[in-house]
Amino acid sequence: DVKVTQSSRYLVKRTGEKVFLECVQDMDHENMFWYRQDPGLGLRLIYFSYDVKMKEKGDIPEGYSVSREKKERFSLILESASTNQTSMYLCASRPHQPQETQYFGPGTRLLVL
Amino acid sequence: DAKTTQPPSMDCAEGRAANLPCNHSTISGNEYVYWYRQIHSQGPQYIIHGLKNNETNEMASLIITEDRKSSTLILPHATLRDTAVYYCIVPTKGSYQLTFGKGTKLSVIP
């Protein structure tokens, strides 16, 4: 069974804080993704990585950065958290093509005060 | 991703089969149909995918029409734990991204 874990289920931070969200997958997948999910807006891709140290911007990268130093770990960084970054953050992983199935973690619900 | 159309909501009696339809009339010949579900406050869960043949796994069955323009996800004996939003997705070949639409909110009723 594929397992994708995220460091926290719930997180409360203050405006201006630096926030780290960690994601780990145990299936040796090359591709990893960070999404955010907001009511009425669905899932939106923030960043993805197709290999160690490689990253690509998704649809909404502003205000975020990522780090992939090891294959199994993909970190999302909010350099200076703002209230509009309050959201559910979802990590996913996927092996290389042609397989397109993405496996998601349980999500981190972040509240920025 | 190819556009998909699903009903916004459906009800199903516990123990009965839940049949969730999806239209994907613009699907290309080599694009797969994927189904995910999301139970409240959890991450999306992969259910099943298929290209043209019907597929079955321990969770569900997927029936794809011969012209591939629509498909139906079947949960053979729905339980209360199957209450969730179900998403039908046709990823663009070669794209890394999955686009989740609004899905179908399935309510399983005791």
JSON list of C-alpha atoms in Angstrom, two decimals:
[
{"chain": "A", "resi": 1, "resn": "ASP", "atom": "CA", "xyz": [0.00, 0.00, 0.00]},
{"chain": "A", "resi": 2, "resn": "VAL", "atom": "CA", "xyz": [1.23, 3.45, -0.93]},
{"chain": "A", "resi": 3, "resn": "LYS", "atom": "CA", "xyz": [1.65, 5.67, 2.06]},
{"chain": "A", "resi": 4, "resn": "VAL", "atom": "CA", "xyz": [1.90, 9.44, 1.93]},
{"chain": "A", "resi": 5, "resn": "THR", "atom": "CA", "xyz": [2.22, 11.14, 5.29]},
{"chain": "A", "resi": 6, "resn": "GLN", "atom": "CA", "xyz": [2.11, 14.79, 6.24]},
{"chain": "A", "resi": 7, "resn": "SER", "atom": "CA", "xyz": [3.77, 16.21, 9.30]},
{"chain": "A", "resi": 8, "resn": "SER", "atom": "CA", "xyz": [0.68, 17.75, 10.89]},
{"chain": "A", "resi": 9, "resn": "ARG", "atom": "CA", "xyz": [-3.08, 17.39, 10.53]},
{"chain": "A", "resi": 10, "resn": "TYR", "atom": "CA", "xyz": [-3.78, 20.80, 12.07]},
{"chain": "A", "resi": 11, "resn": "LEU", "atom": "CA", "xyz": [-1.55, 23.84, 12.40]},
{"chain": "A", "resi": 12, "resn": "VAL", "atom": "CA", "xyz": [-2.14, 27.35, 13.75]},
{"chain": "A", "resi": 13, "resn": "LYS", "atom": "CA", "xyz": [0.36, 30.08, 12.89]},
{"chain": "A", "resi": 14, "resn": "ARG", "atom": "CA", "xyz": [0.56, 33.84, 13.13]},
{"chain": "A", "resi": 15, "resn": "THR", "atom": "CA", "xyz": [0.83, 36.27, 10.24]},
{"chain": "A", "resi": 16, "resn": "GLY", "atom": "CA", "xyz": [4.44, 36.73, 9.20]},
{"chain": "A", "resi": 17, "resn": "GLU", "atom": "CA", "xyz": [5.67, 33.41, 10.57]},
{"chain": "A", "resi": 18, "resn": "LYS", "atom": "CA", "xyz": [7.68, 31.04, 8.41]},
{"chain": "A", "resi": 19, "resn": "VAL", "atom": "CA", "xyz": [5.80, 27.78, 8.05]},
{"chain": "A", "resi": 20, "resn": "PHE", "atom": "CA", "xyz": [7.14, 24.39, 6.99]},
{"chain": "A", "resi": 21, "resn": "LEU", "atom": "CA", "xyz": [4.85, 21.62, 5.80]},
{"chain": "A", "resi": 22, "resn": "GLU", "atom": "CA", "xyz": [6.51, 18.26, 5.36]},
{"chain": "A", "resi": 23, "resn": "CYS", "atom": "CA", "xyz": [5.42, 15.37, 3.18]},
{"chain": "A", "resi": 24, "resn": "VAL", "atom": "CA", "xyz": [6.96, 11.90, 3.03]},
{"chain": "A", "resi": 25, "resn": "GLN", "atom": "CA", "xyz": [6.12, 9.02, 0.70]},
{"chain": "A", "resi": 26, "resn": "ASP", "atom": "CA", "xyz": [7.35, 5.46, 1.04]},
{"chain": "A", "resi": 27, "resn": "MET", "atom": "CA", "xyz": [6.89, 4.15, -2.52]},
{"chain": "A", "resi": 28, "resn": "ASP", "atom": "CA", "xyz": [10.00, 5.53, -4.20]},
{"chain": "A", "resi": 29, "resn": "HIS", "atom": "CA", "xyz": [7.85, 7.76, -6.43]},
{"chain": "A", "resi": 30, "resn": "GLU", "atom": "CA", "xyz": [9.65, 10.25, -8.64]},
{"chain": "A", "resi": 31, "resn": "ASN", "atom": "CA", "xyz": [6.87, 12.86, -8.69]},
{"chain": "A", "resi": 32, "resn": "MET", "atom": "CA", "xyz": [5.51, 14.77, -5.73]},
{"chain": "A", "resi": 33, "resn": "PHE", "atom": "CA", "xyz": [2.92, 17.54, -5.55]},
{"chain": "A", "resi": 34, "resn": "TRP", "atom": "CA", "xyz": [1.56, 20.21, -3.25]},
{"chain": "A", "resi": 35, "resn": "TYR", "atom": "CA", "xyz": [-2.05, 21.36, -3.63]},
{"chain": "A", "resi": 36, "resn": "ARG", "atom": "CA", "xyz": [-4.27, 23.60, -1.62]},
{"chain": "A", "resi": 37, "resn": "GLN", "atom": "CA", "xyz": [-8.00, 23.08, -1.35]},
{"chain": "A", "resi": 38, "resn": "ASP", "atom": "CA", "xyz": [-10.50, 25.84, -0.62]},
{"chain": "A", "resi": 39, "resn": "PRO", "atom": "CA", "xyz": [-14.31, 25.71, -0.60]},
{"chain": "A", "resi": 40, "resn": "GLY", "atom": "CA", "xyz": [-15.71, 26.41, -4.04]},
{"chain": "A", "resi": 41, "resn": "LEU", "atom": "CA", "xyz": [-12.26, 26.48, -5.67]},
{"chain": "A", "resi": 42, "resn": "GLY", "atom": "CA", "xyz": [-11.39, 22.79, -5.69]},
{"chain": "A", "resi": 43, "resn": "LEU", "atom": "CA", "xyz": [-7.79, 21.60, -5.60]},
{"chain": "A", "resi": 44, "resn": "ARG", "atom": "CA", "xyz": [-5.20, 23.98, -6.98]},
{"chain": "A", "resi": 45, "resn": "LEU", "atom": "CA", "xyz": [-1.63, 22.95, -7.72]},
{"chain": "A", "resi": 46, "resn": "ILE", "atom": "CA", "xyz": [1.02, 25.02, -5.97]},
{"chain": "A", "resi": 47, "resn": "TYR", "atom": "CA", "xyz": [4.26, 23.26, -6.93]},
{"chain": "A", "resi": 48, "resn": "PHE", "atom": "CA", "xyz": [5.41, 19.87, -8.06]},
{"chain": "A", "resi": 49, "resn": "SER", "atom": "CA", "xyz": [8.71, 18.05, -8.29]},
{"chain": "A", "resi": 50, "resn": "TYR", "atom": "CA", "xyz": [9.65, 15.36, -10.79]},
{"chain": "A", "resi": 51, "resn": "ASP", "atom": "CA", "xyz": [13.03, 14.51, -9.27]},
{"chain": "A", "resi": 52, "resn": "VAL", "atom": "CA", "xyz": [15.32, 15.34, -6.38]},
{"chain": "A", "resi": 53, "resn": "LYS", "atom": "CA", "xyz": [16.22, 19.04, -6.37]},
{"chain": "A", "resi": 54, "resn": "MET", "atom": "CA", "xyz": [13.86, 19.66, -9.30]},
{"chain": "A", "resi": 55, "resn": "LYS", "atom": "CA", "xyz": [10.71, 21.75, -9.00]},
{"chain": "A", "resi": 56, "resn": "GLU", "atom": "CA", "xyz": [8.09, 23.28, -11.23]},
{"chain": "A", "resi": 57, "resn": "LYS", "atom": "CA", "xyz": [5.53, 25.97, -10.49]},
{"chain": "A", "resi": 58, "resn": "GLY", "atom": "CA", "xyz": [1.91, 25.03, -10.54]},
{"chain": "A", "resi": 59, "resn": "ASP", "atom": "CA", "xyz": [-1.03, 27.36, -10.91]},
{"chain": "A", "resi": 60, "resn": "ILE", "atom": "CA", "xyz": [-0.60, 29.35, -7.68]},
{"chain": "A", "resi": 61, "resn": "PRO", "atom": "CA", "xyz": [3.07, 29.41, -6.56]},
{"chain": "A", "resi": 62, "resn": "GLU", "atom": "CA", "xyz": [3.08, 32.99, -5.22]},
{"chain": "A", "resi": 63, "resn": "GLY", "atom": "CA", "xyz": [3.93, 33.14, -1.54]},
{"chain": "A", "resi": 64, "resn": "TYR", "atom": "CA", "xyz": [5.25, 29.58, -1.47]},
{"chain": "A", "resi": 65, "resn": "SER", "atom": "CA", "xyz": [8.51, 27.78, -2.05]},
{"chain": "A", "resi": 66, "resn": "VAL", "atom": "CA", "xyz": [9.43, 24.10, -1.99]},
{"chain": "A", "resi": 67, "resn": "SER", "atom": "CA", "xyz": [12.37, 21.89, -1.24]},
{"chain": "A", "resi": 68, "resn": "ARG", "atom": "CA", "xyz": [13.15, 18.35, -2.40]},
{"chain": "A", "resi": 69, "resn": "GLU", "atom": "CA", "xyz": [16.52, 17.25, -1.04]},
{"chain": "A", "resi": 70, "resn": "LYS", "atom": "CA", "xyz": [15.61, 13.56, -0.82]},
{"chain": "A", "resi": 71, "resn": "LYS", "atom": "CA", "xyz": [13.40, 11.51, -3.09]},
{"chain": "A", "resi": 72, "resn": "GLU", "atom": "CA", "xyz": [10.92, 10.59, -0.39]},
{"chain": "A", "resi": 73, "resn": "ARG", "atom": "CA", "xyz": [10.46, 14.06, 1.09]},
{"chain": "A", "resi": 74, "resn": "PHE", "atom": "CA", "xyz": [8.87, 17.19, -0.35]},
{"chain": "A", "resi": 75, "resn": "SER", "atom": "CA", "xyz": [8.55, 20.31, 1.78]},
{"chain": "A", "resi": 76, "resn": "LEU", "atom": "CA", "xyz": [6.28, 23.29, 1.27]},
{"chain": "A", "resi": 77, "resn": "ILE", "atom": "CA", "xyz": [7.45, 26.56, 2.78]},
{"chain": "A", "resi": 78, "resn": "LEU", "atom": "CA", "xyz": [5.38, 29.64, 3.46]},
{"chain": "A", "resi": 79, "resn": "GLU", "atom": "CA", "xyz": [8.07, 32.30, 3.77]},
{"chain": "A", "resi": 80, "resn": "SER", "atom": "CA", "xyz": [5.83, 34.79, 5.56]},
{"chain": "A", "resi": 81, "resn": "ALA", "atom": "CA", "xyz": [2.41, 33.37, 6.30]},
{"chain": "A", "resi": 82, "resn": "SER", "atom": "CA", "xyz": [-0.63, 35.51, 5.52]},
{"chain": "A", "resi": 83, "resn": "THR", "atom": "CA", "xyz": [-4.29, 35.07, 6.41]},
{"chain": "A", "resi": 84, "resn": "ASN", "atom": "CA", "xyz": [-5.17, 34.26, 2.79]},
{"chain": "A", "resi": 85, "resn": "GLN", "atom": "CA", "xyz": [-2.99, 31.18, 3.07]},
{"chain": "A", "resi": 86, "resn": "THR", "atom": "CA", "xyz": [-5.42, 29.66, 5.55]},
{"chain": "A", "resi": 87, "resn": "SER", "atom": "CA", "xyz": [-6.39, 26.47, 3.74]},
{"chain": "A", "resi": 88, "resn": "MET", "atom": "CA", "xyz": [-6.21, 22.69, 3.54]},
{"chain": "A", "resi": 89, "resn": "TYR", "atom": "CA", "xyz": [-2.86, 21.63, 2.11]},
{"chain": "A", "resi": 90, "resn": "LEU", "atom": "CA", "xyz": [-2.59, 18.30, 0.35]},
{"chain": "A", "resi": 91, "resn": "CYS", "atom": "CA", "xyz": [0.53, 16.45, -0.69]},
{"chain": "A", "resi": 92, "resn": "ALA", "atom": "CA", "xyz": [0.52, 13.73, -3.35]},
{"chain": "A", "resi": 93, "resn": "SER", "atom": "CA", "xyz": [3.00, 11.44, -5.05]},
{"chain": "A", "resi": 94, "resn": "ARG", "atom": "CA", "xyz": [3.04, 9.54, -8.31]},
{"chain": "A", "resi": 95, "resn": "PRO", "atom": "CA", "xyz": [5.45, 7.29, -10.16]},
{"chain": "A", "resi": 96, "resn": "HIS", "atom": "CA", "xyz": [6.75, 8.28, -13.58]},
{"chain": "A", "resi": 97, "resn": "GLN", "atom": "CA", "xyz": [4.59, 8.08, -16.69]},
{"chain": "A", "resi": 98, "resn": "PRO", "atom": "CA", "xyz": [2.64, 6.36, -18.06]},
{"chain": "A", "resi": 99, "resn": "GLN", "atom": "CA", "xyz": [1.14, 5.71, -14.66]},
{"chain": "A", "resi": 100, "resn": "GLU", "atom": "CA", "xyz": [-0.85, 8.80, -13.69]},
{"chain": "A", "resi": 101, "resn": "THR", "atom": "CA", "xyz": [-2.40, 7.72, -10.42]},
{"chain": "A", "resi": 102, "resn": "GLN", "atom": "CA", "xyz": [-1.65, 10.21, -7.70]},
{"chain": "A", "resi": 103, "resn": "TYR", "atom": "CA", "xyz": [-1.75, 9.13, -4.06]},
{"chain": "A", "resi": 104, "resn": "PHE", "atom": "CA", "xyz": [-2.65, 11.74, -1.52]},
{"chain": "A", "resi": 105, "resn": "GLY", "atom": "CA", "xyz": [-1.73, 12.34, 2.08]},
{"chain": "A", "resi": 106, "resn": "PRO", "atom": "CA", "xyz": [-4.32, 13.06, 4.78]},
{"chain": "A", "resi": 107, "resn": "GLY", "atom": "CA", "xyz": [-3.94, 16.82, 4.46]},
{"chain": "A", "resi": 108, "resn": "THR", "atom": "CA", "xyz": [-2.84, 19.63, 6.78]},
{"chain": "A", "resi": 109, "resn": "ARG", "atom": "CA", "xyz": [-5.42, 22.19, 7.79]},
{"chain": "A", "resi": 110, "resn": "LEU", "atom": "CA", "xyz": [-3.54, 25.45, 8.32]},
{"chain": "A", "resi": 111, "resn": "LEU", "atom": "CA", "xyz": [-5.03, 28.44, 10.08]},
{"chain": "A", "resi": 112, "resn": "VAL", "atom": "CA", "xyz": [-3.11, 31.72, 9.87]},
{"chain": "A", "resi": 113, "resn": "LEU", "atom": "CA", "xyz": [-4.19, 34.29, 12.43]},
{"chain": "B", "resi": 1, "resn": "ASP", "atom": "CA", "xyz": [-7.63, 17.74, -18.57]},
{"chain": "B", "resi": 2, "resn": "ALA", "atom": "CA", "xyz": [-10.61, 16.72, -20.64]},
{"chain": "B", "resi": 3, "resn": "LYS", "atom": "CA", "xyz": [-13.80, 18.24, -19.30]},
{"chain": "B", "resi": 4, "resn": "THR", "atom": "CA", "xyz": [-16.00, 15.94, -17.23]},
{"chain": "B", "resi": 5, "resn": "THR", "atom": "CA", "xyz": [-19.59, 16.41, -16.14]},
{"chain": "B", "resi": 6, "resn": "GLN", "atom": "CA", "xyz": [-21.06, 14.81, -13.04]},
{"chain": "B", "resi": 7, "resn": "PRO", "atom": "CA", "xyz": [-24.34, 15.30, -11.17]},
{"chain": "B", "resi": 8, "resn": "PRO", "atom": "CA", "xyz": [-23.79, 17.49, -8.10]},
{"chain": "B", "resi": 9, "resn": "SER", "atom": "CA", "xyz": [-25.37, 15.07, -5.66]},
{"chain": "B", "resi": 10, "resn": "MET", "atom": "CA", "xyz": [-26.90, 11.61, -5.30]},
{"chain": "B", "resi": 11, "resn": "ASP", "atom": "CA", "xyz": [-28.45, 9.55, -2.53]},
{"chain": "B", "resi": 12, "resn": "CYS", "atom": "CA", "xyz": [-28.14, 5.81, -2.11]},
{"chain": "B", "resi": 13, "resn": "ALA", "atom": "CA", "xyz": [-29.68, 3.45, 0.44]},
{"chain": "B", "resi": 14, "resn": "GLU", "atom": "CA", "xyz": [-27.22, 1.55, 2.58]},
{"chain": "B", "resi": 15, "resn": "GLY", "atom": "CA", "xyz": [-26.55, -1.92, 1.16]},
{"chain": "B", "resi": 16, "resn": "ARG", "atom": "CA", "xyz": [-27.68, -1.00, -2.33]},
{"chain": "B", "resi": 17, "resn": "ALA", "atom": "CA", "xyz": [-25.48, -0.40, -5.34]},
{"chain": "B", "resi": 18, "resn": "ALA", "atom": "CA", "xyz": [-24.42, 3.20, -5.94]},
{"chain": "B", "resi": 19, "resn": "ASN", "atom": "CA", "xyz": [-24.04, 4.08, -9.63]},
{"chain": "B", "resi": 20, "resn": "LEU", "atom": "CA", "xyz": [-22.23, 7.34, -10.24]},
{"chain": "B", "resi": 21, "resn": "PRO", "atom": "CA", "xyz": [-22.25, 8.62, -13.82]},
{"chain": "B", "resi": 22, "resn": "CYS", "atom": "CA", "xyz": [-19.69, 10.79, -15.59]},
{"chain": "B", "resi": 23, "resn": "ASN", "atom": "CA", "xyz": [-19.70, 12.33, -19.06]},
{"chain": "B", "resi": 24, "resn": "HIS", "atom": "CA", "xyz": [-16.36, 12.92, -20.80]},
{"chain": "B", "resi": 25, "resn": "SER", "atom": "CA", "xyz": [-17.32, 13.41, -24.43]},
{"chain": "B", "resi": 26, "resn": "THR", "atom": "CA", "xyz": [-14.03, 15.13, -25.39]},
{"chain": "B", "resi": 27, "resn": "ILE", "atom": "CA", "xyz": [-11.81, 12.31, -24.19]},
{"chain": "B", "resi": 28, "resn": "SER", "atom": "CA", "xyz": [-8.94, 11.38, -26.49]},
{"chain": "B", "resi": 29, "resn": "GLY", "atom": "CA", "xyz": [-8.15, 7.84, -27.56]},
{"chain": "B", "resi": 30, "resn": "ASN", "atom": "CA", "xyz": [-5.25, 7.31, -25.20]},
{"chain": "B", "resi": 31, "resn": "GLU", "atom": "CA", "xyz": [-6.60, 9.12, -22.14]},
{"chain": "B", "resi": 32, "resn": "TYR", "atom": "CA", "xyz": [-7.63, 7.22, -19.07]},
{"chain": "B", "resi": 33, "resn": "VAL", "atom": "CA", "xyz": [-10.62, 7.82, -16.83]},
{"chain": "B", "resi": 34, "resn": "TYR", "atom": "CA", "xyz": [-9.77, 8.08, -13.13]},
{"chain": "B", "resi": 35, "resn": "TRP", "atom": "CA", "xyz": [-12.04, 8.07, -10.12]},
{"chain": "B", "resi": 36, "resn": "TYR", "atom": "CA", "xyz": [-11.15, 9.48, -6.73]},
{"chain": "B", "resi": 37, "resn": "ARG", "atom": "CA", "xyz": [-13.22, 10.19, -3.68]},
{"chain": "B", "resi": 38, "resn": "GLN", "atom": "CA", "xyz": [-12.79, 12.55, -0.77]},
{"chain": "B", "resi": 39, "resn": "ILE", "atom": "CA", "xyz": [-14.33, 11.90, 2.58]},
{"chain": "B", "resi": 40, "resn": "HIS", "atom": "CA", "xyz": [-14.89, 15.03, 4.62]},
{"chain": "B", "resi": 41, "resn": "SER", "atom": "CA", "xyz": [-11.67, 16.65, 5.86]},
{"chain": "B", "resi": 42, "resn": "GLN", "atom": "CA", "xyz": [-9.44, 13.92, 4.42]},
{"chain": "B", "resi": 43, "resn": "GLY", "atom": "CA", "xyz": [-7.16, 13.75, 1.38]},
{"chain": "B", "resi": 44, "resn": "PRO", "atom": "CA", "xyz": [-8.55, 12.39, -1.90]},
{"chain": "B", "resi": 45, "resn": "GLN", "atom": "CA", "xyz": [-8.42, 8.62, -2.21]},
{"chain": "B", "resi": 46, "resn": "TYR", "atom": "CA", "xyz": [-7.74, 6.85, -5.49]},
{"chain": "B", "resi": 47, "resn": "ILE", "atom": "CA", "xyz": [-10.47, 4.36, -6.37]},
{"chain": "B", "resi": 48, "resn": "ILE", "atom": "CA", "xyz": [-9.99, 2.99, -9.88]},
{"chain": "B", "resi": 49, "resn": "HIS", "atom": "CA", "xyz": [-9.05, 3.90, -13.44]},
{"chain": "B", "resi": 50, "resn": "GLY", "atom": "CA", "xyz": [-9.61, 2.50, -16.93]},
{"chain": "B", "resi": 51, "resn": "LEU", "atom": "CA", "xyz": [-9.03, 3.07, -20.63]},
{"chain": "B", "resi": 52, "resn": "LYS", "atom": "CA", "xyz": [-11.70, 1.18, -22.53]},
{"chain": "B", "resi": 53, "resn": "ASN", "atom": "CA", "xyz": [-12.37, -2.12, -20.84]},
{"chain": "B", "resi": 54, "resn": "ASN", "atom": "CA", "xyz": [-14.46, -2.43, -17.73]},
{"chain": "B", "resi": 55, "resn": "GLU", "atom": "CA", "xyz": [-12.39, -2.63, -14.57]},
{"chain": "B", "resi": 56, "resn": "THR", "atom": "CA", "xyz": [-13.02, -4.02, -11.10]},
{"chain": "B", "resi": 57, "resn": "ASN", "atom": "CA", "xyz": [-11.06, -3.90, -7.90]},
{"chain": "B", "resi": 58, "resn": "GLU", "atom": "CA", "xyz": [-11.81, -4.43, -4.22]},
{"chain": "B", "resi": 59, "resn": "MET", "atom": "CA", "xyz": [-13.42, -1.01, -3.93]},
{"chain": "B", "resi": 60, "resn": "ALA", "atom": "CA", "xyz": [-15.51, -0.57, -7.06]},
{"chain": "B", "resi": 61, "resn": "SER", "atom": "CA", "xyz": [-16.26, -1.36, -10.69]},
{"chain": "B", "resi": 62, "resn": "LEU", "atom": "CA", "xyz": [-15.81, 1.01, -13.60]},
{"chain": "B", "resi": 63, "resn": "ILE", "atom": "CA", "xyz": [-17.98, 0.66, -16.68]},
{"chain": "B", "resi": 64, "resn": "ILE", "atom": "CA", "xyz": [-16.86, 2.65, -19.73]},
{"chain": "B", "resi": 65, "resn": "THR", "atom": "CA", "xyz": [-19.17, 2.95, -22.74]},
{"chain": "B", "resi": 66, "resn": "GLU", "atom": "CA", "xyz": [-17.97, 1.64, -26.06]},
{"chain": "B", "resi": 67, "resn": "ASP", "atom": "CA", "xyz": [-17.59, 5.15, -27.50]},
{"chain": "B", "resi": 68, "resn": "ARG", "atom": "CA", "xyz": [-15.73, 6.14, -24.29]},
{"chain": "B", "resi": 69, "resn": "LYS", "atom": "CA", "xyz": [-17.78, 9.28, -23.92]},
{"chain": "B", "resi": 70, "resn": "SER", "atom": "CA", "xyz": [-19.15, 8.33, -20.53]},
{"chain": "B", "resi": 71, "resn": "SER", "atom": "CA", "xyz": [-18.49, 6.02, -17.63]},
{"chain": "B", "resi": 72, "resn": "THR", "atom": "CA", "xyz": [-20.15, 4.79, -14.46]},
{"chain": "B", "resi": 73, "resn": "LEU", "atom": "CA", "xyz": [-18.53, 4.04, -11.14]},
{"chain": "B", "resi": 74, "resn": "ILE", "atom": "CA", "xyz": [-20.33, 1.30, -9.26]},
{"chain": "B", "resi": 75, "resn": "LEU", "atom": "CA", "xyz": [-20.05, 0.74, -5.52]},
{"chain": "B", "resi": 76, "resn": "PRO", "atom": "CA", "xyz": [-21.78, -2.65, -5.28]},
{"chain": "B", "resi": 77, "resn": "HIS", "atom": "CA", "xyz": [-22.94, -2.50, -1.65]},
{"chain": "B", "resi": 78, "resn": "ALA", "atom": "CA", "xyz": [-22.77, 1.04, -0.37]},
{"chain": "B", "resi": 79, "resn": "THR", "atom": "CA", "xyz": [-22.06, 1.61, 3.32]},
{"chain": "B", "resi": 80, "resn": "LEU", "atom": "CA", "xyz": [-22.30, 4.75, 5.41]},
{"chain": "B", "resi": 81, "resn": "ARG", "atom": "CA", "xyz": [-18.51, 5.08, 5.13]},
{"chain": "B", "resi": 82, "resn": "ASP", "atom": "CA", "xyz": [-18.88, 5.54, 1.37]},
{"chain": "B", "resi": 83, "resn": "THR", "atom": "CA", "xyz": [-20.49, 8.94, 1.94]},
{"chain": "B", "resi": 84, "resn": "ALA", "atom": "CA", "xyz": [-18.05, 11.26, 0.17]},
{"chain": "B", "resi": 85, "resn": "VAL", "atom": "CA", "xyz": [-17.51, 13.48, -2.85]},
{"chain": "B", "resi": 86, "resn": "TYR", "atom": "CA", "xyz": [-16.62, 11.39, -5.90]},
{"chain": "B", "resi": 87, "resn": "TYR", "atom": "CA", "xyz": [-14.50, 12.87, -8.66]},
{"chain": "B", "resi": 88, "resn": "CYS", "atom": "CA", "xyz": [-14.24, 11.65, -12.24]},
{"chain": "B", "resi": 89, "resn": "ILE", "atom": "CA", "xyz": [-11.04, 12.92, -13.88]},
{"chain": "B", "resi": 90, "resn": "VAL", "atom": "CA", "xyz": [-9.52, 12.54, -17.32]},
{"chain": "B", "resi": 91, "resn": "PRO", "atom": "CA", "xyz": [-5.92, 13.74, -17.05]},
{"chain": "B", "resi": 92, "resn": "THR", "atom": "CA", "xyz": [-4.35, 15.26, -20.12]},
{"chain": "B", "resi": 93, "resn": "LYS", "atom": "CA", "xyz": [-1.78, 12.81, -21.47]},
{"chain": "B", "resi": 94, "resn": "GLY", "atom": "CA", "xyz": [1.69, 13.95, -20.52]},
{"chain": "B", "resi": 95, "resn": "SER", "atom": "CA", "xyz": [0.42, 16.45, -17.98]},
{"chain": "B", "resi": 96, "resn": "TYR", "atom": "CA", "xyz": [1.52, 16.21, -14.38]},
{"chain": "B", "resi": 97, "resn": "GLN", "atom": "CA", "xyz": [-1.58, 17.88, -13.10]},
{"chain": "B", "resi": 98, "resn": "LEU", "atom": "CA", "xyz": [-4.88, 16.43, -11.97]},
{"chain": "B", "resi": 99, "resn": "THR", "atom": "CA", "xyz": [-7.83, 18.78, -12.22]},
{"chain": "B", "resi": 100, "resn": "PHE", "atom": "CA", "xyz": [-10.57, 18.08, -9.70]},
{"chain": "B", "resi": 101, "resn": "GLY", "atom": "CA", "xyz": [-13.96, 19.48, -10.63]},
{"chain": "B", "resi": 102, "resn": "LYS", "atom": "CA", "xyz": [-16.91, 19.76, -8.26]},
{"chain": "B", "resi": 103, "resn": "GLY", "atom": "CA", "xyz": [-17.59, 16.00, -8.25]},
{"chain": "B", "resi": 104, "resn": "THR", "atom": "CA", "xyz": [-20.72, 14.22, -7.04]},
{"chain": "B", "resi": 105, "resn": "LYS", "atom": "CA", "xyz": [-21.60, 14.32, -3.38]},
{"chain": "B", "resi": 106, "resn": "LEU", "atom": "CA", "xyz": [-22.86, 10.83, -2.56]},
{"chain": "B", "resi": 107, "resn": "SER", "atom": "CA", "xyz": [-24.92, 10.45, 0.59]},
{"chain": "B", "resi": 108, "resn": "VAL", "atom": "CA", "xyz": [-25.50, 6.89, 1.77]},
{"chain": "B", "resi": 109, "resn": "ILE", "atom": "CA", "xyz": [-28.66, 6.77, 3.83]},
{"chain": "B", "resi": 110, "resn": "PRO", "atom": "CA", "xyz": [-29.37, 4.19, 6.55]}
]
